[in-house]
PDB file of C-alpha atoms in Angstrom:
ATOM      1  CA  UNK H   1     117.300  91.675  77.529  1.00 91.00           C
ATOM      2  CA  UNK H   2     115.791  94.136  79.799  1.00 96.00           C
ATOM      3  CA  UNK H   3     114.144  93.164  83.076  1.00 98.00           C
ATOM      4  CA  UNK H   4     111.297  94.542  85.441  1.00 98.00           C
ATOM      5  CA  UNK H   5     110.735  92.692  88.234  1.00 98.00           C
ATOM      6  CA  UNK H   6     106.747  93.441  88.929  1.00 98.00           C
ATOM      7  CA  UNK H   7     106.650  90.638  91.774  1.00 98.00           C
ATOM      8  CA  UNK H   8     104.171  91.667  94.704  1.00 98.00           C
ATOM      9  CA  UNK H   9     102.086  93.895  91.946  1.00 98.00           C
ATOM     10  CA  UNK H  10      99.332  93.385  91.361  1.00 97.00           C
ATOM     11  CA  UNK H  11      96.678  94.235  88.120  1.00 92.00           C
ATOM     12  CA  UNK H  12      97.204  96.874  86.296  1.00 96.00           C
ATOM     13  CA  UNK H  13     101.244  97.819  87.628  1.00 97.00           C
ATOM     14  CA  UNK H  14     102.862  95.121  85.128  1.00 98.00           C
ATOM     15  CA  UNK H  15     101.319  96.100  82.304  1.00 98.00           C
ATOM     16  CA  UNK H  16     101.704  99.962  82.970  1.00 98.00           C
ATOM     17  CA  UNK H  17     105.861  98.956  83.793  1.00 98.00           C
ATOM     18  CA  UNK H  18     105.588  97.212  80.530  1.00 98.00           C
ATOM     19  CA  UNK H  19     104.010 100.106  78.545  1.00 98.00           C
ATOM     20  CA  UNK H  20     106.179 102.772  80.554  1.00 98.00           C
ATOM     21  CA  UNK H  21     109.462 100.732  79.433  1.00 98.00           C
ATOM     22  CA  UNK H  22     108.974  99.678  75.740  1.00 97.00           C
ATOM     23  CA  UNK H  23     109.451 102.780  74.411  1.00 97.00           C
ATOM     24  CA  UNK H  24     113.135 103.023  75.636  1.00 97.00           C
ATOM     25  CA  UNK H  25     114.031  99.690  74.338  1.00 97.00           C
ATOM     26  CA  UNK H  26     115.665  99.601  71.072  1.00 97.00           C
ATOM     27  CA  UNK H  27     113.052  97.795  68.469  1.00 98.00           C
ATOM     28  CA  UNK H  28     113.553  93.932  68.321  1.00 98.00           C
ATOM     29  CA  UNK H  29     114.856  94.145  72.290  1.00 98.00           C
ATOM     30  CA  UNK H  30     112.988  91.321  74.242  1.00 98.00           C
ATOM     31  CA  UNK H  31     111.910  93.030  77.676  1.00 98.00           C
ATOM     32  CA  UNK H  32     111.375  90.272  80.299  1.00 98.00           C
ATOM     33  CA  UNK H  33     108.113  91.123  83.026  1.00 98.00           C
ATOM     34  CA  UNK H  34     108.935  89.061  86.223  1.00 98.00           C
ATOM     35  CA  UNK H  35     105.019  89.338  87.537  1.00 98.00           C
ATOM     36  CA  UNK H  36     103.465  86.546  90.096  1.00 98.00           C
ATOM     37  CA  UNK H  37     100.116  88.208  89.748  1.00 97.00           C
ATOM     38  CA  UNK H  38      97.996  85.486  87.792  1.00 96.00           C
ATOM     39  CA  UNK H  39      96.261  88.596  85.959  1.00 97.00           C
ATOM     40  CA  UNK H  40      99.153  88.959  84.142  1.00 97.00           C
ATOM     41  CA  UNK H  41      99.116  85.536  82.229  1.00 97.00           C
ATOM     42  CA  UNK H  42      95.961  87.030  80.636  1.00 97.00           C
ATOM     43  CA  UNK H  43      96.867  90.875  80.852  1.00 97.00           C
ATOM     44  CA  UNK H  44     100.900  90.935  79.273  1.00 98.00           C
ATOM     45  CA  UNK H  45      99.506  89.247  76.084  1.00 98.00           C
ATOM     46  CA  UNK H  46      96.569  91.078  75.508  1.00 98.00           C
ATOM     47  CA  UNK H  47      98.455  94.286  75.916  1.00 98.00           C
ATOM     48  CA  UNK H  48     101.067  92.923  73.518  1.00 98.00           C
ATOM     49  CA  UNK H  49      97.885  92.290  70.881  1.00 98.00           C
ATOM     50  CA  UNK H  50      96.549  95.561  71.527  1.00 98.00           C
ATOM     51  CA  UNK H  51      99.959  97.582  70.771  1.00 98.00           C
ATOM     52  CA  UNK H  52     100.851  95.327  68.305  1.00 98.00           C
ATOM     53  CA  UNK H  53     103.847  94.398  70.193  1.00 98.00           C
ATOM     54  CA  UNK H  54     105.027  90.501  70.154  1.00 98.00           C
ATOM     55  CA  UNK H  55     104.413  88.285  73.036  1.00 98.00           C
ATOM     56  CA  UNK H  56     107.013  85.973  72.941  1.00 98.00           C
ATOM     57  CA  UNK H  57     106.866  83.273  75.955  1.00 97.00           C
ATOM     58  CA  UNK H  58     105.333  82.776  79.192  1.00 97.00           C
ATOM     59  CA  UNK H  59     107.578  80.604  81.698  1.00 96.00           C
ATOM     60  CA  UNK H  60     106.121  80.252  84.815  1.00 94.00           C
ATOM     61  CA  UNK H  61     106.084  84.143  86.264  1.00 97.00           C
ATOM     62  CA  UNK H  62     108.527  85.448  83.198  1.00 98.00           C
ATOM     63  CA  UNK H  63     106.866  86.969  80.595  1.00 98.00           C
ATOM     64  CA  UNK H  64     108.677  87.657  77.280  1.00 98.00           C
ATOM     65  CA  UNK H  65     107.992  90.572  75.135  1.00 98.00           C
ATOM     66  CA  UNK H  66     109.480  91.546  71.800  1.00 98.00           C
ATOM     67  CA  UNK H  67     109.470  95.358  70.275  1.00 98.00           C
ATOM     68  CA  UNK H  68     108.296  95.560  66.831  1.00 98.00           C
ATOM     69  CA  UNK H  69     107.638  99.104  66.281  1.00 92.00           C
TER      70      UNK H  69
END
């Protein structure tokens, strides 16, 4: 598992760390998103629907995402 730790940054910088990452993580690689900006409880998964990535889990400020393609 790969993680960025996004804490202190706020909307858009996790998701851009997120899309900047995925592509060098093998496909089926869960990349965890440490983010304390409450935008990102909305943001992460809508990203993940949009580039048909999976969102996995939300735990408090961890945000799991899988690779598909």
């Amino acid at each position: 598992m790969i993680t960025l730790d996004c804490r202190g940054l706020r909307c858009p910088i996790p998701v851009i760390r997120l899309a900047r990452a995925i592509p060098g993580v093998p496909v089926g690689e869960i990349v965890r998103v440490l983010a304390d900006d409450p935008a990102a409880a909305n943001d992460i998964p809508a990203w993940c629907r949009m580039k048909g990535q999976e969102f996995v889990a939300a735990d408090g400020q961890a945000f799991d995402v899988r690779r598909l393609s």
